[in-house]
Tab-separated table of C-alpha atoms in Angstrom:
chain	number	residue	atom	x	y	z
A	1	MET	CA	22.675	-8.429	19.627
A	2	ARG	CA	25.767	-6.733	18.244
A	3	PHE	CA	24.284	-3.342	19.063
A	4	LEU	CA	24.333	-4.214	22.759
A	5	ALA	CA	27.691	-5.948	22.604
A	6	SER	CA	29.408	-3.085	20.795
A	7	GLY	CA	28.616	-0.717	23.640
A	8	PRO	CA	26.992	2.343	22.004
A	9	GLU	CA	24.718	4.589	23.987
A	10	LEU	CA	21.503	2.709	24.844
A	11	SER	CA	19.172	5.405	23.553
A	12	VAL	CA	17.330	6.435	20.439
A	13	ARG	CA	20.314	8.589	19.498
A	14	GLY	CA	22.614	5.594	19.913
A	15	ALA	CA	20.344	3.384	17.798
A	16	ARG	CA	20.299	6.039	15.093
A	17	SER	CA	24.093	6.200	15.037
A	18	TYR	CA	24.303	2.408	14.903
A	19	LEU	CA	21.990	2.302	11.868
A	20	ALA	CA	24.032	5.023	10.157
A	21	ALA	CA	27.155	2.891	10.656
A	22	LEU	CA	25.450	-0.170	9.171
A	23	LEU	CA	24.265	1.890	6.206
A	24	ALA	CA	27.810	3.125	5.594
A	25	ARG	CA	28.954	-0.507	5.456
A	26	GLY	CA	26.470	-1.252	2.684
A	27	ALA	CA	23.511	-2.748	4.569
A	28	SER	CA	20.278	-2.766	2.568
A	29	ALA	CA	17.214	-0.699	3.477
A	30	PRO	CA	14.979	-3.764	4.148
A	31	TYR	CA	17.610	-5.164	6.530
A	32	LEU	CA	17.979	-1.827	8.319
A	33	LEU	CA	14.214	-1.507	8.702
A	34	GLY	CA	14.191	-4.918	10.381
A	35	VAL	CA	17.013	-3.871	12.727
A	36	LEU	CA	15.182	-0.637	13.531
A	37	SER	CA	12.030	-2.589	14.386
A	38	HIS	CA	13.909	-4.794	16.888
A	39	LEU	CA	15.756	-1.819	18.375
A	40	SER	CA	12.502	0.091	18.823
A	41	VAL	CA	10.969	-2.800	20.761
A	42	GLY	CA	14.073	-3.117	22.942
A	43	LEU	CA	14.280	0.592	23.701
A	44	ARG	CA	10.615	0.720	24.696
A	45	ARG	CA	11.161	-2.147	27.103
A	46	LEU	CA	14.143	-0.424	28.717
A	47	ARG	CA	12.270	2.772	29.518
A	48	PRO	CA	9.233	4.795	28.425
A	49	LEU	CA	10.120	6.852	25.352
A	50	THR	CA	9.376	10.553	25.146
A	51	ALA	CA	7.389	12.133	22.318
A	52	ALA	CA	10.674	13.434	20.890
A	53	ASP	CA	12.146	9.907	20.914
A	54	GLU	CA	9.096	8.503	19.125
A	55	ALA	CA	9.325	11.285	16.545
A	56	THR	CA	12.992	10.489	15.986
A	57	LEU	CA	12.216	6.795	15.451
A	58	ALA	CA	9.428	7.680	13.006
A	59	ASP	CA	11.743	10.043	11.115
A	60	THR	CA	14.444	7.368	10.932
A	61	ARG	CA	11.937	4.807	9.641
A	62	SER	CA	10.706	7.229	6.969
A	63	SER	CA	14.283	7.988	5.929
A	64	LEU	CA	15.028	4.316	5.400
A	65	LYS	CA	11.801	3.745	3.466
A	66	ARG	CA	12.944	6.357	0.964
A	67	LEU	CA	15.567	3.860	-0.177
A	68	LEU	CA	13.054	1.107	-0.947
A	69	PRO	CA	12.219	2.200	-4.532
A	70	PHE	CA	15.779	1.313	-5.462
A	71	HIS	CA	15.113	-2.307	-4.435
A	72	ARG	CA	12.749	-3.092	-7.303
A	73	ARG	CA	12.866	-6.854	-6.785
A	74	ARG	CA	10.631	-6.456	-3.735
A	75	GLN	CA	7.886	-4.737	-5.733
A	76	ALA	CA	5.108	-6.192	-7.869
A	77	ALA	CA	5.179	-5.180	-11.537
A	78	PRO	CA	2.736	-2.265	-12.037
A	79	ALA	CA	-0.397	-2.930	-14.085
A	80	THR	CA	-1.392	-0.584	-16.917
A	81	VAL	CA	-4.711	0.751	-18.218
A	82	PRO	CA	-4.816	-1.548	-21.295
A	83	VAL	CA	-4.135	-4.615	-19.137
A	84	VAL	CA	-6.900	-3.669	-16.686
A	85	ALA	CA	-9.366	-3.204	-19.551
A	86	ALA	CA	-8.414	-6.542	-21.129
A	87	LEU	CA	-8.798	-8.455	-17.865
A	88	GLU	CA	-12.141	-6.825	-17.120
A	89	VAL	CA	-13.558	-8.080	-20.434
A	90	LEU	CA	-12.729	-11.685	-19.512
A	91	GLU	CA	-14.997	-11.795	-16.420
A	92	PRO	CA	-16.836	-8.455	-16.065
A	93	LEU	CA	-19.051	-9.705	-13.197
A	94	ALA	CA	-16.420	-11.588	-11.180
A	95	ARG	CA	-12.605	-11.476	-11.316
A	96	GLY	CA	-12.600	-8.836	-14.038
A	97	LEU	CA	-14.764	-6.620	-11.837
A	98	LEU	CA	-12.380	-7.166	-8.931
A	99	VAL	CA	-9.464	-6.061	-11.142
A	100	ARG	CA	-11.312	-2.860	-12.011
A	101	LEU	CA	-12.103	-2.161	-8.351
A	102	LEU	CA	-8.522	-2.778	-7.243
A	103	TRP	CA	-7.317	-0.364	-9.925
A	104	HIS	CA	-9.741	2.509	-9.319
A	105	SER	CA	-9.566	2.285	-5.533
A	106	ALA	CA	-5.772	1.690	-5.529
A	107	ALA	CA	-6.472	-0.883	-2.816
A	108	ARG	CA	-4.934	-4.140	-1.645
A	109	PHE	CA	-6.454	-7.521	-2.499
A	110	SER	CA	-7.243	-8.049	1.201
A	111	ASP	CA	-9.209	-4.772	1.301
A	112	TRP	CA	-11.812	-6.077	-1.139
A	113	VAL	CA	-11.788	-9.847	-0.656
A	114	GLY	CA	-13.041	-11.860	2.312
A	115	ARG	CA	-13.302	-9.129	4.950
A	116	LEU	CA	-15.434	-6.558	3.113
A	117	PRO	CA	-19.213	-6.988	3.621
A	118	VAL	CA	-21.664	-5.697	1.062
A	119	GLU	CA	-22.891	-3.032	3.526
A	120	ALA	CA	-19.456	-1.369	3.445
A	121	VAL	CA	-19.877	-0.397	-0.218
A	122	THR	CA	-22.256	2.272	-1.506
A	123	CYS	CA	-22.957	2.995	-5.165
A	124	LEU	CA	-23.691	6.721	-5.570
A	125	PRO	CA	-25.089	8.683	-8.532
A	126	ARG	CA	-22.787	9.592	-11.439
A	127	ARG	CA	-20.848	6.333	-11.038
A	128	TRP	CA	-19.225	7.292	-7.719
A	129	VAL	CA	-18.505	4.625	-5.114
A	130	THR	CA	-17.654	4.876	-1.419
A	131	VAL	CA	-16.171	1.992	0.538
A	132	GLN	CA	-15.212	1.579	4.198
A	133	TYR	CA	-12.127	-0.597	4.577
A	134	ARG	CA	-10.814	-2.110	7.767
A	135	LYS	CA	-7.045	-1.906	7.430
A	136	THR	CA	-5.213	-5.236	7.464
A	137	LYS	CA	-1.617	-4.097	8.039
A	138	THR	CA	-0.236	-4.987	11.470
A	139	SER	CA	0.340	-1.447	12.719
A	140	THR	CA	-3.169	-0.245	11.802
A	141	ALA	CA	-5.209	-3.466	11.807
A	142	GLY	CA	-8.911	-2.816	12.311
A	143	VAL	CA	-8.757	0.935	11.651
A	144	VAL	CA	-11.619	2.039	9.389
A	145	ARG	CA	-10.755	4.124	6.330
A	146	LEU	CA	-13.251	5.681	3.910
A	147	ALA	CA	-12.318	5.868	0.214
A	148	THR	CA	-14.293	7.487	-2.612
A	149	PHE	CA	-13.638	6.979	-6.330
A	150	ARG	CA	-15.417	6.904	-9.681
A	151	LEU	CA	-15.882	3.863	-11.931
A	152	PRO	CA	-16.551	3.517	-15.660
A	153	ARG	CA	-20.240	2.999	-16.394
A	154	GLN	CA	-19.937	-0.722	-17.160
A	155	ALA	CA	-18.011	-1.479	-13.966
A	156	TRP	CA	-20.348	0.667	-11.824
A	157	THR	CA	-23.377	-1.182	-13.225
A	158	ALA	CA	-21.729	-4.586	-12.677
A	159	LEU	CA	-20.873	-3.686	-9.078
A	160	ALA	CA	-24.423	-2.522	-8.352
A	161	GLU	CA	-25.817	-5.726	-9.850
A	162	ARG	CA	-23.443	-7.891	-7.814
A	163	MET	CA	-24.440	-6.109	-4.612
A	164	ARG	CA	-28.135	-6.675	-5.307
A	165	CYS	CA	-27.522	-10.434	-5.571
A	166	LEU	CA	-25.775	-10.735	-2.193
A	167	ARG	CA	-27.295	-11.262	1.231
A	168	PRO	CA	-26.755	-8.787	4.103
A	169	ARG	CA	-23.321	-9.098	5.755
A	170	GLN	CA	-22.119	-11.392	2.963
A	171	SER	CA	-18.601	-10.731	1.650
A	172	LEU	CA	-18.532	-8.874	-1.637
A	173	PHE	CA	-15.796	-11.235	-2.913
A	174	SER	CA	-14.739	-14.605	-1.471
A	175	LEU	CA	-12.057	-15.536	-3.997
A	176	PRO	CA	-8.911	-17.204	-2.569
A	177	TYR	CA	-5.684	-15.299	-3.186
A	178	ALA	CA	-4.032	-18.303	-4.843
A	179	ALA	CA	-6.904	-18.756	-7.302
A	180	PHE	CA	-6.855	-15.083	-8.289
A	181	TYR	CA	-3.049	-15.138	-8.649
A	182	THR	CA	-3.234	-18.250	-10.866
A	183	TRP	CA	-5.854	-16.573	-13.051
A	184	LEU	CA	-3.650	-13.493	-13.410
A	185	ARG	CA	-0.605	-15.549	-14.380
A	186	ALA	CA	-2.651	-17.252	-17.101
A	187	HIS	CA	-3.903	-14.000	-18.653
A	188	ALA	CA	-1.332	-11.359	-17.613
A	189	PRO	CA	2.042	-13.001	-16.863
A	190	GLY	CA	4.233	-11.020	-14.487
A	191	LEU	CA	1.398	-9.410	-12.531
A	192	THR	CA	0.308	-10.121	-8.969
A	193	PRO	CA	-2.817	-8.966	-7.085
A	194	HIS	CA	-0.749	-6.034	-5.748
A	195	SER	CA	0.123	-4.866	-9.273
A	196	PHE	CA	-3.128	-2.911	-9.572
A	197	ARG	CA	-2.549	-0.794	-6.465
A	198	ARG	CA	1.003	-0.065	-7.591
A	199	GLY	CA	-0.029	0.630	-11.178
A	200	ALA	CA	-2.797	2.982	-10.071
A	201	VAL	CA	-0.370	4.994	-7.938
A	202	GLN	CA	2.028	5.286	-10.878
A	203	ALA	CA	-0.764	6.309	-13.267
A	204	MET	CA	-1.972	9.039	-10.896
A	205	LEU	CA	1.540	10.423	-10.397
A	206	ASP	CA	2.179	10.362	-14.158
A	207	GLY	CA	-1.160	12.134	-14.699
A	208	GLY	CA	-0.165	15.026	-12.461
A	209	VAL	CA	-2.356	14.215	-9.460
A	210	PRO	CA	-0.761	15.873	-6.394
A	211	PRO	CA	0.969	13.211	-4.254
A	212	LYS	CA	-0.955	14.272	-1.143
A	213	GLU	CA	-4.231	13.678	-2.987
A	214	VAL	CA	-2.982	10.223	-4.002
A	215	CYS	CA	-2.280	9.534	-0.323
A	216	ARG	CA	-5.903	10.356	0.523
A	217	LEU	CA	-7.073	7.566	-1.773
A	218	THR	CA	-4.414	4.982	-0.915
A	219	GLY	CA	-4.372	5.655	2.834
A	220	HIS	CA	-0.615	6.293	3.031
A	221	ARG	CA	0.390	8.514	5.920
A	222	ALA	CA	3.815	9.469	4.517
A	223	LEU	CA	4.832	10.554	1.020
A	224	SER	CA	8.038	8.557	1.353
A	225	THR	CA	5.980	5.353	1.652
A	226	LEU	CA	3.814	6.313	-1.314
A	227	TYR	CA	6.889	6.940	-3.468
A	228	GLY	CA	7.991	3.375	-2.774
A	229	TYR	CA	5.250	2.288	-5.190
A	230	ALA	CA	6.560	4.372	-8.089
A	231	ASP	CA	9.018	3.568	-10.863
A	232	ARG	CA	8.923	7.168	-12.098
A	233	LEU	CA	8.554	10.142	-9.802
A	234	PRO	CA	7.067	13.552	-10.622
A	235	PRO	CA	9.418	16.554	-10.403
A	236	SER	CA	7.822	17.606	-7.112
A	237	ALA	CA	8.838	14.279	-5.560
A	238	ARG	CA	12.448	14.099	-6.671
A	239	ALA	CA	13.640	16.500	-3.999
A	240	ALA	CA	12.201	14.208	-1.326
A	241	MET	CA	13.961	11.116	-2.678
A	242	THR	CA	17.254	11.651	-0.889
A	243	LEU	CA	19.601	9.015	0.466
A	244	ALA	CA	19.054	8.083	4.078
A	245	ALA	CA	22.670	8.513	5.182
A	246	PRO	CA	22.564	12.282	5.857
A	247	LEU	CA	19.228	11.962	7.646
A	248	LEU	CA	20.520	9.201	9.890
A	249	GLY	CA	23.396	11.308	11.144
A	250	ALA	CA	23.445	12.536	14.720
């Protein structure tokens, strides 16, 4: 690796300086995040890292992620309220219901499909729903997260009816990703299954919901990661959207 060949200090501080140099040469945020991931693994193998070192790596990672909203090509197009309503009408007990759930829970396709048993979902009075997800991302795989949200009456009734028709421990949805994606392309060109999570985040930010409250629903641990989902940021968020270069300095 060029980092090792170039002879900087083999430490977290040295890795940080190396990333700052790459950023100054025009390297993209996704590339730098990949480099940081490899450097982190290498540094941990060289010696045990202190709590301060781990905090520095986490801060560096968060700083780089703040650049990701400027790389729009990596993001799914956000869905909108009218599109969600139109898709729900097409199949209100199947794929249309899934669209509505993805939107109101601001969840990933993998949160609702395949892994989620019927026992993990509870329909509460006044159209409230609670769901226990097992996270699917590599760093937090298997961690249980509880989300609570409210559905429109029609969707809440359809969900309750679907749950009554399923056997214990049966998956709430078993739809293949490719089939759902093909259906979306036929009825809402430009959208992907991730468009509903991203669109829901944008709608909440536009509606004035405090970003930290949005994080409670989406499960994001850092505001910088949440802001990566947004095309438009609320005034309270603009101060946090700074370039990574100053933060990567020694």
